[in-house]
mmCIF file of C-alpha atoms (C1' of nucleotides) in Angstrom:
data_model
loop_
_atom_site.group_PDB
_atom_site.id
_atom_site.type_symbol
_atom_site.label_atom_id
_atom_site.label_comp_id
_atom_site.label_asym_id
_atom_site.label_seq_id
_atom_site.Cartn_x
_atom_site.Cartn_y
_atom_site.Cartn_z
ATOM 1 C CA MET A 22 2.694 -8.444 -29.760
ATOM 2 C CA VAL A 23 1.991 -7.851 -26.557
ATOM 3 C CA THR A 24 -0.793 -5.078 -26.018
ATOM 4 C CA TYR A 25 -1.182 -2.691 -23.660
ATOM 5 C CA GLN A 26 -4.632 -0.262 -23.048
ATOM 6 C CA ILE A 27 -4.765 0.882 -19.909
ATOM 7 C CA ASN A 28 -3.081 4.256 -19.271
ATOM 8 C CA LYS A 29 -0.833 5.433 -17.090
ATOM 9 C CA GLU A 30 -2.501 7.633 -15.091
ATOM 10 C CA LYS A 31 -5.901 5.701 -14.710
ATOM 11 C CA LEU A 32 -3.176 3.238 -13.338
ATOM 12 C CA GLU A 33 -1.540 5.559 -10.682
ATOM 13 C CA LYS A 34 -5.395 6.864 -9.433
ATOM 14 C CA ALA A 35 -6.056 3.302 -9.092
ATOM 15 C CA ALA A 36 -3.218 2.314 -7.051
ATOM 16 C CA PHE A 37 -3.529 5.656 -5.219
ATOM 17 C CA ILE A 38 -7.214 4.594 -4.343
ATOM 18 C CA LEU A 39 -6.286 0.845 -3.286
ATOM 19 C CA LYS A 40 -3.285 2.121 -1.124
ATOM 20 C CA THR A 41 -5.795 4.357 0.793
ATOM 21 C CA VAL A 42 -7.317 1.470 1.600
ATOM 22 C CA ALA A 43 -4.719 -1.422 1.433
ATOM 23 C CA HIS A 44 -4.341 -1.061 5.466
ATOM 24 C CA PRO A 45 -5.988 -3.014 8.421
ATOM 25 C CA THR A 46 -7.552 -0.274 10.590
ATOM 26 C CA ARG A 47 -8.287 1.669 7.037
ATOM 27 C CA LEU A 48 -10.350 -1.352 5.553
ATOM 28 C CA ALA A 49 -12.171 -1.692 8.952
ATOM 29 C CA ILE A 50 -13.460 1.542 9.069
ATOM 30 C CA VAL A 51 -14.462 1.302 5.419
ATOM 31 C CA ASP A 52 -16.120 -2.204 6.508
ATOM 32 C CA LEU A 53 -17.821 -0.255 9.311
ATOM 33 C CA LEU A 54 -19.196 2.617 7.364
ATOM 34 C CA ALA A 55 -20.312 0.369 4.904
ATOM 35 C CA GLN A 56 -22.731 -1.316 7.865
ATOM 36 C CA ASN A 57 -23.292 2.055 9.544
ATOM 37 C CA GLU A 58 -24.510 5.111 7.810
ATOM 38 C CA LYS A 59 -22.296 7.550 9.576
ATOM 39 C CA LEU A 60 -20.535 6.979 12.631
ATOM 40 C CA SER A 61 -17.960 9.902 15.041
ATOM 41 C CA VAL A 62 -14.455 9.549 15.625
ATOM 42 C CA ASN A 63 -15.404 8.256 19.033
ATOM 43 C CA GLU A 64 -17.400 5.364 18.503
ATOM 44 C CA MET A 65 -14.565 4.013 15.616
ATOM 45 C CA CYS A 66 -11.817 4.541 18.209
ATOM 46 C CA GLU A 67 -13.852 2.630 20.478
ATOM 47 C CA VAL A 68 -15.223 -0.336 17.790
ATOM 48 C CA LEU A 69 -11.312 -0.797 16.634
ATOM 49 C CA GLU A 70 -9.550 -0.151 19.412
ATOM 50 C CA CYS A 71 -8.035 2.087 17.883
ATOM 51 C CA GLU A 72 -6.009 5.392 19.575
ATOM 52 C CA GLN A 73 -7.581 8.536 19.349
ATOM 53 C CA SER A 74 -5.027 10.777 17.255
ATOM 54 C CA LEU A 75 -3.887 7.611 15.025
ATOM 55 C CA LEU A 76 -7.275 7.042 13.657
ATOM 56 C CA SER A 77 -7.962 11.094 13.068
ATOM 57 C CA HIS A 78 -4.880 10.703 10.942
ATOM 58 C CA HIS A 79 -6.374 7.698 8.791
ATOM 59 C CA LEU A 80 -9.703 9.644 8.456
ATOM 60 C CA ILE A 81 -8.235 12.418 7.673
ATOM 61 C CA ASN A 82 -6.312 10.577 5.542
ATOM 62 C CA MET A 83 -9.178 8.550 3.498
ATOM 63 C CA LYS A 84 -10.768 11.806 3.559
ATOM 64 C CA LEU A 85 -8.689 13.594 1.482
ATOM 65 C CA LYS A 86 -8.438 10.838 -1.189
ATOM 66 C CA GLY A 87 -12.040 11.042 -1.555
ATOM 67 C CA ILE A 88 -13.366 7.705 0.177
ATOM 68 C CA LEU A 89 -14.798 9.517 2.877
ATOM 69 C CA ARG A 90 -16.990 12.723 3.960
ATOM 70 C CA SER A 91 -16.967 14.072 7.158
ATOM 71 C CA GLU A 92 -19.704 16.549 8.500
ATOM 72 C CA LYS A 93 -19.215 18.143 12.023
ATOM 73 C CA ASP A 94 -22.419 17.969 15.027
ATOM 74 C CA GLY A 95 -21.741 19.764 18.250
ATOM 75 C CA LEU A 96 -18.434 18.042 19.896
ATOM 76 C CA ASN A 97 -18.757 15.028 16.847
ATOM 77 C CA VAL A 98 -17.246 14.354 14.136
ATOM 78 C CA PHE A 99 -19.241 12.072 11.835
ATOM 79 C CA TYR A 100 -17.850 10.258 8.703
ATOM 80 C CA SER A 101 -19.627 8.510 6.161
ATOM 81 C CA LEU A 102 -18.359 6.544 2.703
ATOM 82 C CA LYS A 103 -18.575 9.231 -0.101
ATOM 83 C CA GLU A 104 -18.501 6.634 -2.340
ATOM 84 C CA ARG A 105 -20.387 3.553 -1.985
ATOM 85 C CA GLU A 106 -18.314 1.524 -4.496
ATOM 86 C CA VAL A 107 -15.420 1.387 -2.623
ATOM 87 C CA MET A 108 -17.822 -1.581 -0.667
ATOM 88 C CA LYS A 109 -17.325 -3.361 -3.595
ATOM 89 C CA LEU A 110 -14.043 -3.596 -3.096
ATOM 90 C CA ILE A 111 -14.407 -5.213 0.281
ATOM 91 C CA GLU A 112 -16.766 -7.844 -1.266
ATOM 92 C CA CYS A 113 -14.677 -8.746 -4.522
ATOM 93 C CA ILE A 114 -11.052 -9.192 -2.242
ATOM 94 C CA GLU A 115 -13.568 -11.794 -0.106
ATOM 95 C CA HIS A 116 -14.114 -13.675 -2.639
ATOM 96 C CA CYS A 117 -10.595 -13.699 -3.579
ATOM 97 C CA ASP A 118 -9.092 -16.929 -2.030
ATOM 98 C CA CYS A 119 -5.379 -16.308 -2.509
ATOM 99 C CA ASN A 120 -3.602 -18.501 -0.503
ATOM 100 C CA TYR A 121 -0.177 -17.163 0.986
ATOM 101 C CA MET B 16 -24.781 -0.069 19.546
ATOM 102 C CA VAL B 17 -21.934 0.136 16.623
ATOM 103 C CA THR B 18 -21.926 -3.356 14.785
ATOM 104 C CA TYR B 19 -18.669 -4.716 13.643
ATOM 105 C CA GLN B 20 -18.705 -7.995 11.474
ATOM 106 C CA ILE B 21 -15.675 -8.940 9.447
ATOM 107 C CA ASN B 22 -12.877 -10.499 11.892
ATOM 108 C CA LYS B 23 -8.736 -8.896 11.995
ATOM 109 C CA GLU B 24 -7.470 -12.226 10.004
ATOM 110 C CA LYS B 25 -9.459 -11.782 7.408
ATOM 111 C CA LEU B 26 -9.104 -7.607 7.341
ATOM 112 C CA GLU B 27 -5.696 -8.014 7.535
ATOM 113 C CA LYS B 28 -5.194 -10.462 4.978
ATOM 114 C CA ALA B 29 -7.810 -8.496 2.399
ATOM 115 C CA ALA B 30 -4.989 -6.075 3.230
ATOM 116 C CA PHE B 31 -2.153 -7.948 2.472
ATOM 117 C CA ILE B 32 -3.627 -9.004 -0.851
ATOM 118 C CA LEU B 33 -4.743 -5.265 -1.743
ATOM 119 C CA LYS B 34 -0.910 -4.138 -0.527
ATOM 120 C CA THR B 35 0.240 -6.306 -3.213
ATOM 121 C CA VAL B 36 -1.648 -4.540 -5.774
ATOM 122 C CA ALA B 37 -1.481 -1.123 -5.134
ATOM 123 C CA HIS B 38 1.425 0.009 -7.153
ATOM 124 C CA PRO B 39 1.439 1.081 -10.364
ATOM 125 C CA THR B 40 3.803 -1.111 -12.106
ATOM 126 C CA ARG B 41 1.990 -4.203 -9.962
ATOM 127 C CA LEU B 42 -1.004 -3.177 -11.305
ATOM 128 C CA ALA B 43 -0.248 -2.652 -14.560
ATOM 129 C CA ILE B 44 1.461 -6.142 -14.649
ATOM 130 C CA VAL B 45 -1.755 -7.849 -13.465
ATOM 131 C CA ASP B 46 -3.482 -5.565 -16.474
ATOM 132 C CA LEU B 47 -1.347 -7.104 -18.848
ATOM 133 C CA LEU B 48 -1.626 -10.197 -17.780
ATOM 134 C CA ALA B 49 -5.383 -10.116 -17.487
ATOM 135 C CA GLN B 50 -4.925 -9.525 -21.644
ATOM 136 C CA ASN B 51 -2.170 -11.888 -22.644
ATOM 137 C CA GLU B 52 -2.619 -15.447 -20.725
ATOM 138 C CA LYS B 53 1.072 -15.336 -19.882
ATOM 139 C CA LEU B 54 4.612 -13.640 -20.570
ATOM 140 C CA SER B 55 8.250 -13.885 -20.185
ATOM 141 C CA VAL B 56 10.035 -10.948 -17.815
ATOM 142 C CA ASN B 57 11.264 -9.677 -20.943
ATOM 143 C CA GLU B 58 8.207 -8.998 -22.993
ATOM 144 C CA MET B 59 7.026 -6.913 -19.601
ATOM 145 C CA CYS B 60 10.175 -5.593 -19.103
ATOM 146 C CA GLU B 61 9.760 -4.316 -23.079
ATOM 147 C CA VAL B 62 6.035 -3.114 -22.479
ATOM 148 C CA LEU B 63 6.379 -1.517 -19.336
ATOM 149 C CA GLU B 64 9.454 0.124 -19.321
ATOM 150 C CA CYS B 65 11.111 -1.035 -16.831
ATOM 151 C CA GLU B 66 14.269 -2.785 -15.633
ATOM 152 C CA GLN B 67 14.857 -5.496 -15.463
ATOM 153 C CA SER B 68 15.762 -6.493 -12.196
ATOM 154 C CA LEU B 69 12.894 -4.334 -10.774
ATOM 155 C CA LEU B 70 10.229 -5.645 -12.501
ATOM 156 C CA SER B 71 11.560 -9.369 -11.569
ATOM 157 C CA HIS B 72 11.860 -8.316 -7.764
ATOM 158 C CA HIS B 73 7.735 -7.064 -7.800
ATOM 159 C CA LEU B 74 6.864 -10.601 -10.060
ATOM 160 C CA ILE B 75 8.509 -12.717 -7.456
ATOM 161 C CA ASN B 76 7.003 -10.408 -4.792
ATOM 162 C CA MET B 77 3.777 -10.721 -6.506
ATOM 163 C CA LYS B 78 4.218 -14.947 -6.941
ATOM 164 C CA LEU B 79 5.121 -15.002 -3.240
ATOM 165 C CA LYS B 80 1.871 -13.659 -2.620
ATOM 166 C CA GLY B 81 -0.529 -15.587 -4.512
ATOM 167 C CA ILE B 82 -1.305 -13.535 -6.958
ATOM 168 C CA LEU B 83 1.043 -14.909 -10.129
ATOM 169 C CA ARG B 84 2.151 -18.501 -10.825
ATOM 170 C CA SER B 85 5.266 -18.601 -12.831
ATOM 171 C CA GLU B 86 6.736 -21.630 -15.201
ATOM 172 C CA LYS B 87 10.338 -21.745 -16.522
ATOM 173 C CA ASP B 88 10.426 -22.122 -20.146
ATOM 174 C CA GLY B 89 14.044 -22.526 -21.495
ATOM 175 C CA LEU B 90 15.838 -19.341 -20.926
ATOM 176 C CA ASN B 91 12.265 -17.743 -20.499
ATOM 177 C CA VAL B 92 10.382 -17.295 -16.794
ATOM 178 C CA PHE B 93 6.660 -16.803 -18.125
ATOM 179 C CA TYR B 94 4.626 -15.372 -15.436
ATOM 180 C CA SER B 95 0.833 -15.547 -15.265
ATOM 181 C CA LEU B 96 -2.388 -14.387 -12.876
ATOM 182 C CA LYS B 97 -3.114 -17.585 -10.986
ATOM 183 C CA GLU B 98 -6.026 -15.966 -9.656
ATOM 184 C CA ARG B 99 -8.346 -14.164 -12.514
ATOM 185 C CA GLU B 100 -10.312 -12.864 -9.473
ATOM 186 C CA VAL B 101 -7.610 -10.378 -8.984
ATOM 187 C CA MET B 102 -8.769 -9.173 -12.614
ATOM 188 C CA LYS B 103 -11.904 -8.249 -10.662
ATOM 189 C CA LEU B 104 -10.135 -5.660 -8.681
ATOM 190 C CA ILE B 105 -9.626 -3.710 -11.724
ATOM 191 C CA GLU B 106 -12.500 -3.516 -13.401
ATOM 192 C CA CYS B 107 -14.250 -2.630 -9.507
ATOM 193 C CA ILE B 108 -11.164 0.838 -9.132
ATOM 194 C CA GLU B 109 -12.843 1.890 -12.963
ATOM 195 C CA HIS B 110 -15.597 2.091 -12.050
ATOM 196 C CA CYS B 111 -14.783 4.089 -8.486
ATOM 197 C CA ASP B 112 -14.704 7.022 -9.667
ATOM 198 C CA CYS B 113 -13.484 8.630 -6.257
ATOM 199 C CA ASN B 114 -12.621 12.500 -7.077
ATOM 200 C CA TYR B 115 -9.334 13.486 -4.909
ATOM 201 C "C1'" DT C 11 33.910 -24.600 -23.595
ATOM 202 C "C1'" DT C 12 33.688 -19.867 -24.563
ATOM 203 C "C1'" DT C 13 29.723 -16.461 -25.352
ATOM 204 C "C1'" DA C 14 24.996 -14.533 -25.016
ATOM 205 C "C1'" DT C 15 20.799 -14.364 -22.935
ATOM 206 C "C1'" DA C 16 16.868 -14.150 -19.582
ATOM 207 C "C1'" DT C 17 16.379 -14.055 -14.973
ATOM 208 C "C1'" DA C 18 17.343 -13.659 -10.210
ATOM 209 C "C1'" DT C 19 19.217 -12.171 -5.706
ATOM 210 C "C1'" DG C 20 20.899 -9.590 -1.800
ATOM 211 C "C1'" DA C 21 22.437 -5.490 -0.441
ATOM 212 C "C1'" DA C 22 22.095 -0.053 0.118
ATOM 213 C "C1'" DG C 23 20.095 3.640 -0.058
ATOM 214 C "C1'" DA C 24 15.871 6.823 -1.366
ATOM 215 C "C1'" DT C 25 11.538 7.177 -0.352
ATOM 216 C "C1'" DA C 26 6.943 6.671 1.852
ATOM 217 C "C1'" DT C 27 3.940 4.794 5.240
ATOM 218 C "C1'" DT C 28 2.446 4.041 10.332
ATOM 219 C "C1'" DA C 29 2.632 5.044 14.925
ATOM 220 C "C1'" DT C 30 3.028 7.884 18.945
ATOM 221 C "C1'" DC C 31 2.943 11.783 22.074
ATOM 222 C "C1'" DA C 32 2.446 16.349 23.394
ATOM 223 C "C1'" DT C 33 -0.296 19.658 22.507
ATOM 224 C "C1'" DA C 34 -4.234 22.587 20.112
ATOM 225 C "C1'" DT C 35 -8.585 24.033 18.991
ATOM 226 C "C1'" DA C 36 -13.200 23.913 18.827
ATOM 227 C "C1'" DT C 37 -17.262 23.219 21.191
ATOM 228 C "C1'" DT C 38 -20.660 22.022 25.328
ATOM 229 C "C1'" DT C 39 -21.417 22.320 29.957
ATOM 230 C "C1'" DG C 40 -21.708 23.843 34.810
ATOM 231 C "C1'" DC D 18 -15.706 31.749 32.251
ATOM 232 C "C1'" DA D 19 -13.518 26.881 34.084
ATOM 233 C "C1'" DA D 20 -13.787 22.400 33.089
ATOM 234 C "C1'" DA D 21 -14.801 18.413 30.219
ATOM 235 C "C1'" DT D 22 -15.020 16.585 25.979
ATOM 236 C "C1'" DA D 23 -14.235 15.195 21.108
ATOM 237 C "C1'" DT D 24 -11.194 15.682 17.458
ATOM 238 C "C1'" DA D 25 -7.108 17.818 15.116
ATOM 239 C "C1'" DT D 26 -2.166 19.031 14.016
ATOM 240 C "C1'" DG D 27 2.327 18.269 13.235
ATOM 241 C "C1'" DA D 28 6.729 16.791 14.703
ATOM 242 C "C1'" DT D 29 9.637 12.534 15.381
ATOM 243 C "C1'" DA D 30 10.155 8.149 15.508
ATOM 244 C "C1'" DA D 31 9.734 3.200 13.939
ATOM 245 C "C1'" DT D 32 8.864 0.573 10.307
ATOM 246 C "C1'" DA D 33 7.965 -0.721 6.226
ATOM 247 C "C1'" DT D 34 8.527 0.142 0.915
ATOM 248 C "C1'" DC D 35 11.066 0.808 -3.585
ATOM 249 C "C1'" DT D 36 14.512 1.616 -6.428
ATOM 250 C "C1'" DT D 37 19.092 0.960 -8.125
ATOM 251 C "C1'" DC D 38 23.090 -1.377 -8.800
ATOM 252 C "C1'" DA D 39 26.554 -4.775 -8.947
ATOM 253 C "C1'" DT D 40 26.417 -9.927 -9.583
ATOM 254 C "C1'" DA D 41 25.247 -14.698 -9.555
ATOM 255 C "C1'" DT D 42 22.838 -18.215 -11.888
ATOM 256 C "C1'" DA D 43 20.867 -20.884 -15.432
ATOM 257 C "C1'" DT D 44 20.311 -21.935 -20.028
ATOM 258 C "C1'" DA D 45 21.207 -21.925 -24.783
ATOM 259 C "C1'" DA D 46 24.483 -21.141 -28.776
ATOM 260 C "C1'" DA D 47 28.514 -20.974 -31.445
#
DNA sequence: TTTATATATGAAGATATTATCATATATTTG
DNA sequence: CAAATATATGATAATATCTTCATATATAAA
């Protein structure tokens, strides 16, 4: 008999989190913030060569989904990883050499 | 100065793999195959309550992307995890309680 | 060799995601 | 206060993903 343990809710939550990160730019953001405690939108814009508005959309989305937090300081808004656990995802992925 | 280490190619690959798994049904497939060495399409259909054709699409997609392998035995096709490393993703996610 | 079963395929429609653009808001500085 | 700068917002267009359905293929069994 086939067993099945993880419940639907948990799977949906996991898929949700994964989705939030499953994008080159967003993954780069996580990576960047793993290496730098906090960064302003502008700083990330430059490093990632991503248009400001698009980056903003990504950042707000990630914040909304609980991956990032933000704090305002004058004109700048600094983003940082809310759950440093997310970094583990990246490491994990790096070790997983699926060939396709 | 902001540093940035991971290269584009790596990020794209990682995002690609993540995307493959960032879906409730596909995550359930990984989970199911982490617990059962190999399973036929039908067996998974029943457990996951997923329509055969849809499941087939998912499985083939996952195989194409290097997450799964398949072997035929008579009428059945058995799928199994190609990279058991993928299981770590799930564990990782489970420990990561992002609130959103 | 017809019938049943398991799986795959492909097209189309439904839905979701991503990118772009123009512009708004908020803050600082001159 | 006007101008400059940083970020956010919202509508829309472009694109990708997911689902469904009808049907094809391959194997096994009667």
